[in-house]
Short mmCIF file of C-alpha atoms and ligand atoms in Angstrom, two decimals:
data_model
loop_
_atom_site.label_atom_id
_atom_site.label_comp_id
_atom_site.label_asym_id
_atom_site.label_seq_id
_atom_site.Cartn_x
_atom_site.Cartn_y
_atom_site.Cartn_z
CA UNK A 529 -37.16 70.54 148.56
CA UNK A 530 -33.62 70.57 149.34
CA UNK A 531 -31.34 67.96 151.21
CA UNK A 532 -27.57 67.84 152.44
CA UNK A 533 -26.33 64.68 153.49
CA UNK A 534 -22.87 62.96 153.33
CA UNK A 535 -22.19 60.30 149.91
CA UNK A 536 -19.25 58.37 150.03
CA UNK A 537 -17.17 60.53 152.44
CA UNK A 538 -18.04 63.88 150.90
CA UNK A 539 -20.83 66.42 151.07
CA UNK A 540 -23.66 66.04 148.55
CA UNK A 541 -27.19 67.92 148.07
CA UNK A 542 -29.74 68.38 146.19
CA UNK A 543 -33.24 69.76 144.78
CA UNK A 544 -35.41 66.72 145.41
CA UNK A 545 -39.06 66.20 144.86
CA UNK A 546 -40.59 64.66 148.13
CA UNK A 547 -41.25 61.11 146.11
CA UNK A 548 -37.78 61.19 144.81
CA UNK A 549 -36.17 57.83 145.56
CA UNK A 550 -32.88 57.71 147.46
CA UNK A 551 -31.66 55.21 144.77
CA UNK A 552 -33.09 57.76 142.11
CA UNK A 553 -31.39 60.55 144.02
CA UNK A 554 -28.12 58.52 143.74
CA UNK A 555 -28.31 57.48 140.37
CA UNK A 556 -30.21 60.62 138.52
CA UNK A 557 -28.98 63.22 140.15
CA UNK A 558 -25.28 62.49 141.26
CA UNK A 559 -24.66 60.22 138.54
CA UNK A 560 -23.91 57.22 140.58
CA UNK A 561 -24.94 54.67 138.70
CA UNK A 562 -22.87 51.09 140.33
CA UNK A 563 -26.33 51.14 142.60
CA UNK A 564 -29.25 49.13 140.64
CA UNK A 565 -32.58 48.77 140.29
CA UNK A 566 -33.78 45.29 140.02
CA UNK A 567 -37.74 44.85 140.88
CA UNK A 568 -40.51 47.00 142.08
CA UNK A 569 -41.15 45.12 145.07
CA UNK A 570 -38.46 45.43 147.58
CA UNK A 571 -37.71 42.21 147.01
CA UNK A 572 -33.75 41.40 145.12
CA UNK A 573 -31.54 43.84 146.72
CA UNK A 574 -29.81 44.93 143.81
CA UNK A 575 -30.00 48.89 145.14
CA UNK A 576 -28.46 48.14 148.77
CA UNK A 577 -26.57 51.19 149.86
CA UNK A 578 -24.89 51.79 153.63
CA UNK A 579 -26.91 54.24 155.58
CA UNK A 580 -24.92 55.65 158.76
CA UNK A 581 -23.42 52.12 158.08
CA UNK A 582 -26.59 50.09 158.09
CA UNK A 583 -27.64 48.19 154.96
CA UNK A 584 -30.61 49.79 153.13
CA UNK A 585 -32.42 49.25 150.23
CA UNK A 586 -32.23 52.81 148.64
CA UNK A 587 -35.58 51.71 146.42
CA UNK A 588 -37.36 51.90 149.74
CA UNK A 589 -36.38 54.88 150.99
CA UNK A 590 -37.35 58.40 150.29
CA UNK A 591 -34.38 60.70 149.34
CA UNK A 592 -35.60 63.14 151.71
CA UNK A 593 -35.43 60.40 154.55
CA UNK A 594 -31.69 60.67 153.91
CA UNK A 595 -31.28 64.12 154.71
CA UNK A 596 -28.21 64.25 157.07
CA UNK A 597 -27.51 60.50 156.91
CA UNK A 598 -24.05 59.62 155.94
CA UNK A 599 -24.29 57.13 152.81
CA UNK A 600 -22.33 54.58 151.64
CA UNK A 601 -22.15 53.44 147.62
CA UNK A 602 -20.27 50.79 145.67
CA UNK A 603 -18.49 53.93 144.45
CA UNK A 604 -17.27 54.82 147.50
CA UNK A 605 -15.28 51.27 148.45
CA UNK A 606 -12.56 51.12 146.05
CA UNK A 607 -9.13 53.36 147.05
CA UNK A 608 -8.38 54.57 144.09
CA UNK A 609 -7.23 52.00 141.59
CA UNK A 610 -7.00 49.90 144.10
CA UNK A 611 -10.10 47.48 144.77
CA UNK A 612 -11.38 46.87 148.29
CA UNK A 613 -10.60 43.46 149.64
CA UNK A 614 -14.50 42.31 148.91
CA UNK A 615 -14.45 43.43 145.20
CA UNK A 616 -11.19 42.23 144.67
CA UNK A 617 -12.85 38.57 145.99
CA UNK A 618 -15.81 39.11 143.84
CA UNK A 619 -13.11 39.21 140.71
CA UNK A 620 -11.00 36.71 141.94
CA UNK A 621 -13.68 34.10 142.62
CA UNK A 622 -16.08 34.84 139.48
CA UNK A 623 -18.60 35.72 142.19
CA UNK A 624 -20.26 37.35 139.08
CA UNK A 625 -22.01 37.01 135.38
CA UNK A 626 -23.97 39.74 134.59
CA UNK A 627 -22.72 41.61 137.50
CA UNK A 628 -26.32 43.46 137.81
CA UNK A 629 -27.19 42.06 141.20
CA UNK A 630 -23.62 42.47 142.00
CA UNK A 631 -23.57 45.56 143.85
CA UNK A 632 -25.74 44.89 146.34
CA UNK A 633 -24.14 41.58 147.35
CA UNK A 634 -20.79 43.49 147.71
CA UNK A 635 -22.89 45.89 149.74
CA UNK A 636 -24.68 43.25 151.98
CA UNK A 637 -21.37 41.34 151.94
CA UNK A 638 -20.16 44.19 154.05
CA UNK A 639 -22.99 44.24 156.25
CA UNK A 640 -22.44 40.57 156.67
CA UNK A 641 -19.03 41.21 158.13
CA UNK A 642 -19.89 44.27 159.96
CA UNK A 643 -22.55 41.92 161.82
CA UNK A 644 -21.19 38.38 161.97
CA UNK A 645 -17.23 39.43 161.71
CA UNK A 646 -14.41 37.85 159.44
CA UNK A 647 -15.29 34.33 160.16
CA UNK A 648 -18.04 33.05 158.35
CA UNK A 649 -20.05 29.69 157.60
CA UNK A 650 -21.58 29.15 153.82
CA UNK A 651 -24.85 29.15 156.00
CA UNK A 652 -24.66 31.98 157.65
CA UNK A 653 -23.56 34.04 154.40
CA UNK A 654 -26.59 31.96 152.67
CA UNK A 655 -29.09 33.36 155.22
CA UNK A 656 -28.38 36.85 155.56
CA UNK A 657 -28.19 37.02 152.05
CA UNK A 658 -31.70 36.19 151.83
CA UNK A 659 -32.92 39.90 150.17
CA UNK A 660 -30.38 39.93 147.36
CA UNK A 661 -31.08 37.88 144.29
CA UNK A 662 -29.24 36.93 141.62
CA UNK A 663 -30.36 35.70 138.27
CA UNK A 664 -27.23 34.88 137.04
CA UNK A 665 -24.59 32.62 139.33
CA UNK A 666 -26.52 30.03 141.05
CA UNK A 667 -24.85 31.45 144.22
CA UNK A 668 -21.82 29.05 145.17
CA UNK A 669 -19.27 31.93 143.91
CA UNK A 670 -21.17 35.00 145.80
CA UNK A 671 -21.06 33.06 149.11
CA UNK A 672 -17.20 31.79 148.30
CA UNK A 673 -16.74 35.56 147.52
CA UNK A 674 -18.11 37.33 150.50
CA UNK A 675 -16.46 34.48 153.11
CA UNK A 676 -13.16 35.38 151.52
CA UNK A 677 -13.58 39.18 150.98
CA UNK A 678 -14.54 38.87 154.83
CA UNK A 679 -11.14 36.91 155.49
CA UNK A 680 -9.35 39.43 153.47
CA UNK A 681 -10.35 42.48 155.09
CA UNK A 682 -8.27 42.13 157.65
CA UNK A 683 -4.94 41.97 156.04
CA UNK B 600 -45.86 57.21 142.80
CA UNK B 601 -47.70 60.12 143.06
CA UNK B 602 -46.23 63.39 144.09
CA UNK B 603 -47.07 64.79 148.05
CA UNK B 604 -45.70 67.02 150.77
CA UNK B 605 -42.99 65.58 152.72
CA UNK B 606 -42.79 66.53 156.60
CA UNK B 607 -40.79 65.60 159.23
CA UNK B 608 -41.96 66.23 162.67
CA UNK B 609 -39.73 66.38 165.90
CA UNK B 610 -42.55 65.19 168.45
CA UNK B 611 -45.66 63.04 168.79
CA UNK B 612 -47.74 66.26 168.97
CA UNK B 613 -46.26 67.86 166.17
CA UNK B 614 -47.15 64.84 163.87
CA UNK B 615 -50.83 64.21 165.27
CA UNK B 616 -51.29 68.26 163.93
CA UNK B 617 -50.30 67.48 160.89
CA UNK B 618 -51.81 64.35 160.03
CA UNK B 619 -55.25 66.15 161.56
CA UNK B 620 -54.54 68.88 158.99
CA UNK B 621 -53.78 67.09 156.24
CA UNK B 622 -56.54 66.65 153.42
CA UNK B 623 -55.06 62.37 153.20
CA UNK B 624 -52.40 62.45 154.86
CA UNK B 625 -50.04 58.94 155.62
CA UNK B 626 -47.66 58.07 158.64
CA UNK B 627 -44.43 56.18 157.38
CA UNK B 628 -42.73 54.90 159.50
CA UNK B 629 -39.59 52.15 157.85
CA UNK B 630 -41.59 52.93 154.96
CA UNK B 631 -41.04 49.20 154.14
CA UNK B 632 -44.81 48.37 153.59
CA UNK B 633 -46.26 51.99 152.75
CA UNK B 634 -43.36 52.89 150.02
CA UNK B 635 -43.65 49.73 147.62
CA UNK B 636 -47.58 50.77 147.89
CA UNK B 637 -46.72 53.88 147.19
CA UNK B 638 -44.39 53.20 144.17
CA UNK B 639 -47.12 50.83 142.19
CA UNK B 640 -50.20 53.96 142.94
CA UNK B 641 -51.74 51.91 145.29
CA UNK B 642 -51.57 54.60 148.18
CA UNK B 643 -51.47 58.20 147.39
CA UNK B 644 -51.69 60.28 150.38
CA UNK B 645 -51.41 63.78 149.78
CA UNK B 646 -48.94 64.17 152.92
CA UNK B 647 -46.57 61.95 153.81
CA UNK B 648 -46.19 62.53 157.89
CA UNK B 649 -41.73 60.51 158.65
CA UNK B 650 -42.28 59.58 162.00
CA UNK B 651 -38.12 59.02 161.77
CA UNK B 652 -36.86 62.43 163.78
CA UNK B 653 -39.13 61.68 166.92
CA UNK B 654 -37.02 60.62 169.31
CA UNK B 655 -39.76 59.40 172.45
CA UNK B 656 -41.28 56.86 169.89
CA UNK B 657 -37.88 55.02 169.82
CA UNK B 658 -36.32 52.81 172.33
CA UNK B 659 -36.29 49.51 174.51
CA UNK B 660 -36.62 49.79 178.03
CA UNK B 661 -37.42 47.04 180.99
CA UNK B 662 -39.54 47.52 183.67
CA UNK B 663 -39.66 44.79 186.20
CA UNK B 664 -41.79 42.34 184.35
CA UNK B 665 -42.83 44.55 181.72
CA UNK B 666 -40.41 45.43 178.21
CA UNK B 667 -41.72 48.12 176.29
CA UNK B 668 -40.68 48.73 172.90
CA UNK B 669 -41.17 52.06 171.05
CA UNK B 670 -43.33 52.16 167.72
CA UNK B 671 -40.09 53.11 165.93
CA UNK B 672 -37.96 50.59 167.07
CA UNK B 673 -36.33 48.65 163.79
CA UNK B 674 -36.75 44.69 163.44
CA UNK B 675 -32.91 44.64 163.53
CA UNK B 676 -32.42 47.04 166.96
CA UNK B 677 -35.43 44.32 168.93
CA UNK B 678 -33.49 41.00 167.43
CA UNK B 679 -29.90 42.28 168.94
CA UNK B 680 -31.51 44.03 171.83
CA UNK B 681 -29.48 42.36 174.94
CA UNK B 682 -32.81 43.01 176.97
CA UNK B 683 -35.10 41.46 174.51
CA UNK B 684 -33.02 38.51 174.35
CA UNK B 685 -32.64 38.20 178.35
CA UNK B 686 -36.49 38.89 179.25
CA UNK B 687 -38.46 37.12 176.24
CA UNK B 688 -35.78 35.19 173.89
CA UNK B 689 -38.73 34.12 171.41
CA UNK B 690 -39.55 37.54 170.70
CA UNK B 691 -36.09 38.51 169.28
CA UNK B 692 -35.47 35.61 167.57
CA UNK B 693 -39.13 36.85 165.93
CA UNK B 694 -37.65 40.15 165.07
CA UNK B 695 -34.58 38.17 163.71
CA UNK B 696 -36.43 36.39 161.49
CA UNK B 697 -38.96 39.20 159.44
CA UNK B 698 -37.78 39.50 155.63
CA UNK B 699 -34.10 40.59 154.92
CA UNK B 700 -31.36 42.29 157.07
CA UNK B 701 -32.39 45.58 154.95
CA UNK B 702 -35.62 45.22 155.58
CA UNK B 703 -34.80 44.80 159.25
CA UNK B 704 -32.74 48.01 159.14
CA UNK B 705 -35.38 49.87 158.53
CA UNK B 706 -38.63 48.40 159.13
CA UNK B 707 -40.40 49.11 162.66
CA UNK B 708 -42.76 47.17 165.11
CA UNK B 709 -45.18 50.45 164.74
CA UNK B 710 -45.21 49.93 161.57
CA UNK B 711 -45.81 46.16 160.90
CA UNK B 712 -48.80 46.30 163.56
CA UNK B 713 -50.18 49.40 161.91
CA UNK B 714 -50.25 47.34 158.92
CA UNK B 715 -52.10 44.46 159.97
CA UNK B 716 -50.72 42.21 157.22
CA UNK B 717 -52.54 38.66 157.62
CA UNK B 718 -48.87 36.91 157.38
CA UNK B 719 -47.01 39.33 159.47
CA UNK B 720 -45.29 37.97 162.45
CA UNK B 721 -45.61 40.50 165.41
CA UNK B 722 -49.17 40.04 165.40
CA UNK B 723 -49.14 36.64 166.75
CA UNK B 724 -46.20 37.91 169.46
CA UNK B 725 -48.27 40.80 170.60
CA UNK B 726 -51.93 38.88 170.81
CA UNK B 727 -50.17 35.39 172.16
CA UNK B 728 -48.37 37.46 175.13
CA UNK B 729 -50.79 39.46 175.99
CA UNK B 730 -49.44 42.56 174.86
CA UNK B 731 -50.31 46.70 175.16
CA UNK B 732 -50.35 48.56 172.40
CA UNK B 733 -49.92 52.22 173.73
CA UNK B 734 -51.13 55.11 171.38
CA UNK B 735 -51.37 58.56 171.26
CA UNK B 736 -54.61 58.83 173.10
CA UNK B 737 -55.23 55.39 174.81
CA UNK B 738 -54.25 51.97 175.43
CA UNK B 739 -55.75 48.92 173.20
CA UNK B 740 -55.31 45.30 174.71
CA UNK B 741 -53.12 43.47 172.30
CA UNK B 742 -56.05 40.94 171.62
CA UNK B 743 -58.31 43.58 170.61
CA UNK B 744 -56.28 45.48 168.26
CA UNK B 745 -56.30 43.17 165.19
CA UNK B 746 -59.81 43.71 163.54
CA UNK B 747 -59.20 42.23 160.39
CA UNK B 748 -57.25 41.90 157.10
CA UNK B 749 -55.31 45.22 157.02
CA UNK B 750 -57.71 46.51 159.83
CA UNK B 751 -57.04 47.61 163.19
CA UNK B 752 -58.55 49.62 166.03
CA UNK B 753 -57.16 52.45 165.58
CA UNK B 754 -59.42 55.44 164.93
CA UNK B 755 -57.96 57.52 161.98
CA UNK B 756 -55.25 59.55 162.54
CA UNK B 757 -54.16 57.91 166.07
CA UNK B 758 -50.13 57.31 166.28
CA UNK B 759 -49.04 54.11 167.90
CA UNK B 760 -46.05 55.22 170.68
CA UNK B 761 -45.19 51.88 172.00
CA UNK B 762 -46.66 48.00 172.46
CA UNK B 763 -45.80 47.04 176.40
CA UNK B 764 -45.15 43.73 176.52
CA UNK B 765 -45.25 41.30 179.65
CA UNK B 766 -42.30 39.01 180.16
CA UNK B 767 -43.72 35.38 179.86
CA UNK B 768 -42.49 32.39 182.04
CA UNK B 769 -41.07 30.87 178.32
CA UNK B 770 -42.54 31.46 174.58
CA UNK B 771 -42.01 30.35 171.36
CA UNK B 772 -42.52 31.53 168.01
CA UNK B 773 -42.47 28.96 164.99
CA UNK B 774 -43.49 30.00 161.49
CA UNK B 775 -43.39 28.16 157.93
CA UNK B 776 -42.15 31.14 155.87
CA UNK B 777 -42.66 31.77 152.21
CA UNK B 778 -39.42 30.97 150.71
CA UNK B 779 -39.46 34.04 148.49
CA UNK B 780 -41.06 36.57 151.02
CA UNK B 781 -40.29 35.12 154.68
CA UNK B 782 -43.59 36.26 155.61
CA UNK B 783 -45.79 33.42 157.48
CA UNK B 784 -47.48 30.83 155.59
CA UNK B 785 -48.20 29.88 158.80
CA UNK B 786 -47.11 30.99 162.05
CA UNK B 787 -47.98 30.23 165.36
CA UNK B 788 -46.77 31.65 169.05
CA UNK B 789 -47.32 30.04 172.18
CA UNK B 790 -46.60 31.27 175.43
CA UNK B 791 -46.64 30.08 179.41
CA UNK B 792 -48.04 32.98 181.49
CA UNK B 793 -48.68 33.18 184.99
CA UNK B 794 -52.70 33.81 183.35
CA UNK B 795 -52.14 30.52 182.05
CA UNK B 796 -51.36 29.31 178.66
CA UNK B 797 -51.97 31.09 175.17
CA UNK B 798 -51.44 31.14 171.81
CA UNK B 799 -51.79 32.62 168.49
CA UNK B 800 -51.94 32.19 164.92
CA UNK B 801 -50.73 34.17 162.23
CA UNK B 802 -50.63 33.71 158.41
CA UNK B 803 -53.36 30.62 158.46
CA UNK B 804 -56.64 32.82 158.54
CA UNK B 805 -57.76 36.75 157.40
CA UNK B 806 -56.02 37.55 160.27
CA UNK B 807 -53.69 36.70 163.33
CA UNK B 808 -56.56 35.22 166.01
CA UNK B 809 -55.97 34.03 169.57
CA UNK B 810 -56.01 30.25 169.38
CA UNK B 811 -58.37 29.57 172.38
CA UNK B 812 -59.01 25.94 170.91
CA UNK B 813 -55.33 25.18 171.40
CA UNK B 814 -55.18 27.41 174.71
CA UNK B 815 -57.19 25.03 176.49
CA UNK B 816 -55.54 21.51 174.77
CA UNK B 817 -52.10 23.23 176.85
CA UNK B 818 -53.99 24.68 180.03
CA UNK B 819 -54.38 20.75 180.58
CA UNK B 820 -51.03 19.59 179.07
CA UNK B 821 -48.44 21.90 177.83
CA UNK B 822 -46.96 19.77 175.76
CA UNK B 823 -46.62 19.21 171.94
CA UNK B 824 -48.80 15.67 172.69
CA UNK B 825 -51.67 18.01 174.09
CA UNK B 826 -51.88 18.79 170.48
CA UNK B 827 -52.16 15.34 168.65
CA UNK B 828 -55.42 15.66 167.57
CA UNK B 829 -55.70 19.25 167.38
CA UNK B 830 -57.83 20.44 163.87
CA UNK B 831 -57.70 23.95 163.02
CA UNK B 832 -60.89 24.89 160.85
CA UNK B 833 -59.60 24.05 157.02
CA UNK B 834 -62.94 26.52 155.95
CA UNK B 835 -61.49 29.34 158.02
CA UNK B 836 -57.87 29.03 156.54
CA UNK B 837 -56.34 31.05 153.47
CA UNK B 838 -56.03 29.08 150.34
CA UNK B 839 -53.85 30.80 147.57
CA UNK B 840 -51.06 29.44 144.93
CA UNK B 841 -48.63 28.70 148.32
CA UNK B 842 -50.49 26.87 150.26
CA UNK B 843 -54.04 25.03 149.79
CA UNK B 844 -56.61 25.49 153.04
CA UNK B 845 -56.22 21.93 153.80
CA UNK B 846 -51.88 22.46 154.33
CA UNK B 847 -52.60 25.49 155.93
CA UNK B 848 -54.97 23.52 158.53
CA UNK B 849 -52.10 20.62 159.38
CA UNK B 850 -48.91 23.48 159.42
CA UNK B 851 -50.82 25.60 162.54
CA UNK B 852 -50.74 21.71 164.03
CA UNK B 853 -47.39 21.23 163.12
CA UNK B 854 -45.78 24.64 164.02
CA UNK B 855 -48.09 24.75 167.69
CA UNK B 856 -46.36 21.49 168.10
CA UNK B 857 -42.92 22.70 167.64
CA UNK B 858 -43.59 26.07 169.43
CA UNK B 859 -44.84 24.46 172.55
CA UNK B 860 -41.50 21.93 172.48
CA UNK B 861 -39.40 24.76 172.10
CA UNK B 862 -40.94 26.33 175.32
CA UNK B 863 -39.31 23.20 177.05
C1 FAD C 1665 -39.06 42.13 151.11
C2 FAD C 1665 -39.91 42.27 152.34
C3 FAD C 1665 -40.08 41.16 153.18
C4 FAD C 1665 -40.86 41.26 154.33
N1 FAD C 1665 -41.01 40.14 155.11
C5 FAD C 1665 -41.77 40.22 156.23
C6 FAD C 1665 -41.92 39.08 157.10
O1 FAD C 1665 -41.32 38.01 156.89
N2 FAD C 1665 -42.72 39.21 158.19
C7 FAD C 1665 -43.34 40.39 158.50
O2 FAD C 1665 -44.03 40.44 159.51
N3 FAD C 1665 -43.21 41.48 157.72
C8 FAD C 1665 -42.42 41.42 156.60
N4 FAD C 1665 -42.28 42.56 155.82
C9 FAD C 1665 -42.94 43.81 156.24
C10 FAD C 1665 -42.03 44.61 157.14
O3 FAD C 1665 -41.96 44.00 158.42
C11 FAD C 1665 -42.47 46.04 157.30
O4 FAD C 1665 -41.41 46.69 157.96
C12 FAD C 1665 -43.70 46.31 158.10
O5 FAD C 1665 -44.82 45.62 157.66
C13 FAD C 1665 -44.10 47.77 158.05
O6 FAD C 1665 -43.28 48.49 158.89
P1 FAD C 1665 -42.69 49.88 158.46
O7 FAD C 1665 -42.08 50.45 159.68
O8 FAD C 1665 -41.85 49.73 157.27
O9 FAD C 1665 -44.03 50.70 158.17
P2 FAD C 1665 -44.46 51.68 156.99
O10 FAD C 1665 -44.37 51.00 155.68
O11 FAD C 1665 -43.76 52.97 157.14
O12 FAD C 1665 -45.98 51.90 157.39
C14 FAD C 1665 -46.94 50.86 157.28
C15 FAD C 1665 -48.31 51.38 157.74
O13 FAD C 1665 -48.32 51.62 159.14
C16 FAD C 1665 -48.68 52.97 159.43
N5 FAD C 1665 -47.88 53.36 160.59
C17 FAD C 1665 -46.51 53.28 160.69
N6 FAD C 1665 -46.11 53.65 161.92
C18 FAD C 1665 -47.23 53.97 162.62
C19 FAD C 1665 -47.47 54.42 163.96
N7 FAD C 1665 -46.46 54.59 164.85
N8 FAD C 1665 -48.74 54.65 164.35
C20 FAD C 1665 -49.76 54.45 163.48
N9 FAD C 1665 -49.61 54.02 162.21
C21 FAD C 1665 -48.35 53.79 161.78
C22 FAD C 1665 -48.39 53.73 158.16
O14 FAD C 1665 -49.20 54.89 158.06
C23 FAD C 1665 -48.70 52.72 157.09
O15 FAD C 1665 -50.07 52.68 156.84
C24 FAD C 1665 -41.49 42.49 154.66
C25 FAD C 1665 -41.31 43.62 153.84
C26 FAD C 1665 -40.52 43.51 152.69
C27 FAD C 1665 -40.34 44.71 151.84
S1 FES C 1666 -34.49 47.46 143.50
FE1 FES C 1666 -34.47 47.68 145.63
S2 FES C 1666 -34.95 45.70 146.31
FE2 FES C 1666 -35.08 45.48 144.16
S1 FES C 1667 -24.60 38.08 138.25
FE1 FES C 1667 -26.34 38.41 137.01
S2 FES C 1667 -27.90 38.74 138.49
FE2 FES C 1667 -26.23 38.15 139.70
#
């Protein structure tokens, strides 16, 4: 089957099968690989994408679900050369190891703001990052990362 | 996951004609329970029925003393609803509180009932305030609609269009949540009605129960006292690597205690 929808600002479509993943969709088919696939369960949050500026997790979504949905990717954040305020606080506070789960918490790290605004508490960072897991950090430098990128994206 | 035929319906009717057609065919709804199935082959419906373009199944509305929320209403749309949060305060902060804000996003309270998970939270909402779950073709009293583990009454092929849900004179929801899932080890909801007190559990037992035990402990006392000595049956609870039977038994204690001092 066929789908249109809207990736990162531009127009995008495709020849999907009806069990094709969004994240699969995303990462097979246009090549954007920053979104990952961490577990089989729903579970770490490593494939969280913006749809019509809501945080999904793409793994749990069919690609056909997204027809005519405007879609967000980590690929779509950065202006150019120029890193958006979050990633830039992800660098500057080693908010990563790996950097597998790392796209997702940039993700949800925007959702957090777009929710919960510029100002924000270790706990309230801590608890809506609840679906995104990381193997890697131990967590003190994601949550420094997001309440900074937060503080940042106003300037 | 197996391959199927994808269709997207624009009404209520137009999706009860296809599922009727279809040789196994599967409603999704958030797609939050029925795709991870899906994806390890433990499902594999031969039509996959997106209940996402139909508008009338969406939507909160209040009604006097009544707040009815469409099946396809997301988690994350009850938790901020301003009229949720006005008319029955536990039952948003419920919605606030199911898995992840992803999972929110797109998981529904069609869905989740549908489901009939034994550690699902709306369960215990809908049987504890004496809920309506509207379908298709009739209306099911809240308390009769969880059969079992996974089971429901719904007959096959019936489409859940909204759960009506009378506004209590205060509730309370309090759950002991798996750390890694959030679902209810335990949870328990307890509500003052004009009918009188009641109360649910979810989580503890095959499946969310009213708690008529407890109901009458509050009709004489609503208070967390009331429930000193209350024992919930340790052979009737779950028992799995989480939580042993005997836990189990002294968190629906502890969380009815806490949700009735919350009601305060
Ligand atoms: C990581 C994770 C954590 C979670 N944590 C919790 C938690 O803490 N508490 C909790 O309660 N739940 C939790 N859930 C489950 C979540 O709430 C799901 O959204 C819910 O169980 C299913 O809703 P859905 O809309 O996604 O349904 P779907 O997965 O689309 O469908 C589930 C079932 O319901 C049927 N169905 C759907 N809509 C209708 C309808 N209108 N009429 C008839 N049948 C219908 C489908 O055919 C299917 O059989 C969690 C899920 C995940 C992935
Ligand atoms: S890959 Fe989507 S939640 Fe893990
Ligand atoms: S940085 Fe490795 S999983 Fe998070």
């Amino acid at each position: 089957m066929k789908i249109d929808l809207t990736v990162n600002g531009q127009a995008a479509s495709g020849e999907v099968e009806a069990r094709t993943l969004l994240v699969d969709f995303l990462r097979e088919q246009l090549r954007l690989t920053g979104t990952h696939v961490g577990c089989d369960t729903s579970q770490c949050g490593a494939c969280v994408v913006m749809v019509d500026g809501k945080s999904v997790k793409s793994c749990t979504m069919l690609a056909a679900m997204a027809g005519g949905c405007d879609v967000t990717t980590i690929e779509g954040l950065a202006n150019g050369a120029e890193l958006h305020p979050m990633q830039q606080a992800f660098m500057d506070n080693h908010g990563l190891q790996c950097g597998f789960c790392t796209p997702g918490m940039v993700m949800s790290g925007l959702d957090i703001v777009n929710r919960h605004g510029r100002e924000l508490d270790a706990a309230t960072v801590r608890r809506e990052l609840n679906g995104n897991i990381c193997r890697c950090t131990g967590y003190q430098n994601i949550v420094k990362s997001i309440r900074e990128g937060a503080r940042a994206m106003g300037d | 996951m197996y391959s199927f035929s994808y269709h997207r319906p624009a009404s209520v009717a137009e999706a009860s004609d296809l599922i009727a057609n279809a040789a196994d065919g599967k409603l999704v709804a958030g797609g939050q329970t029925l795709l991870p199935t899906m994806k390890h082959r433990l499902a594999s419906p031969s039509d996959v029925i997106d209940l996402g373009a139909i508008a009338e199944l969406g939507g909160i509305v209040v009604n006097g003393n009544i707040v009815t929320i469409g099946a396809m209403t997301s988690h994350a749309e009850v938790a901020a609803s301003g009229e949720v949060q006005e008319a029955i305060p536990a039952l948003a902060a419920l919605a606030g509180n199911i898995g992840d804000p992803a999972v929110r996003n797109r998981g529904t309270i069609g869905g989740s009932i549908a489901n009939n998970d034994p550690a699902a939270d709306y369960p215990a909402a809908i049987i504890a305030l004496g809920a309506t779950v509207r379908t298709n073709r009739r209306e099911i009293a809240g308390e009769d609609f969880f059969t079992g583990m996974f089971e429901t009454a719904l007959e096959e092929d019936e489409i859940i269009v909204a759960v009506d849900f009378p506004r209590p004179e205060a509730a309370a929801y309090m759950k002991f949540e798996n750390p890694a899932s959030r679902y209810a080890m335990v949870g328990v909801f307890v509500a003052r009605t004009g009918g009188g007190a009641r109360a649910a559990v979810t989580g503890a037992t095959d499946c969310a129960h009213r708690a008529y035990r407890m109901e009458e402990a509050l009709a004489k006392d609503f208070s967390p006292t009331a429930l000193a000595d209350f024992e919930a049956p340790v052979d009737r609870m779950n028992a799995d690597i989480h939580a042993s039977a005997e836990y189990r038994a002294h968190l629906v204690r502890v969380m009815a205690q806490r949700a009735v001092a919350a009601c305060a």
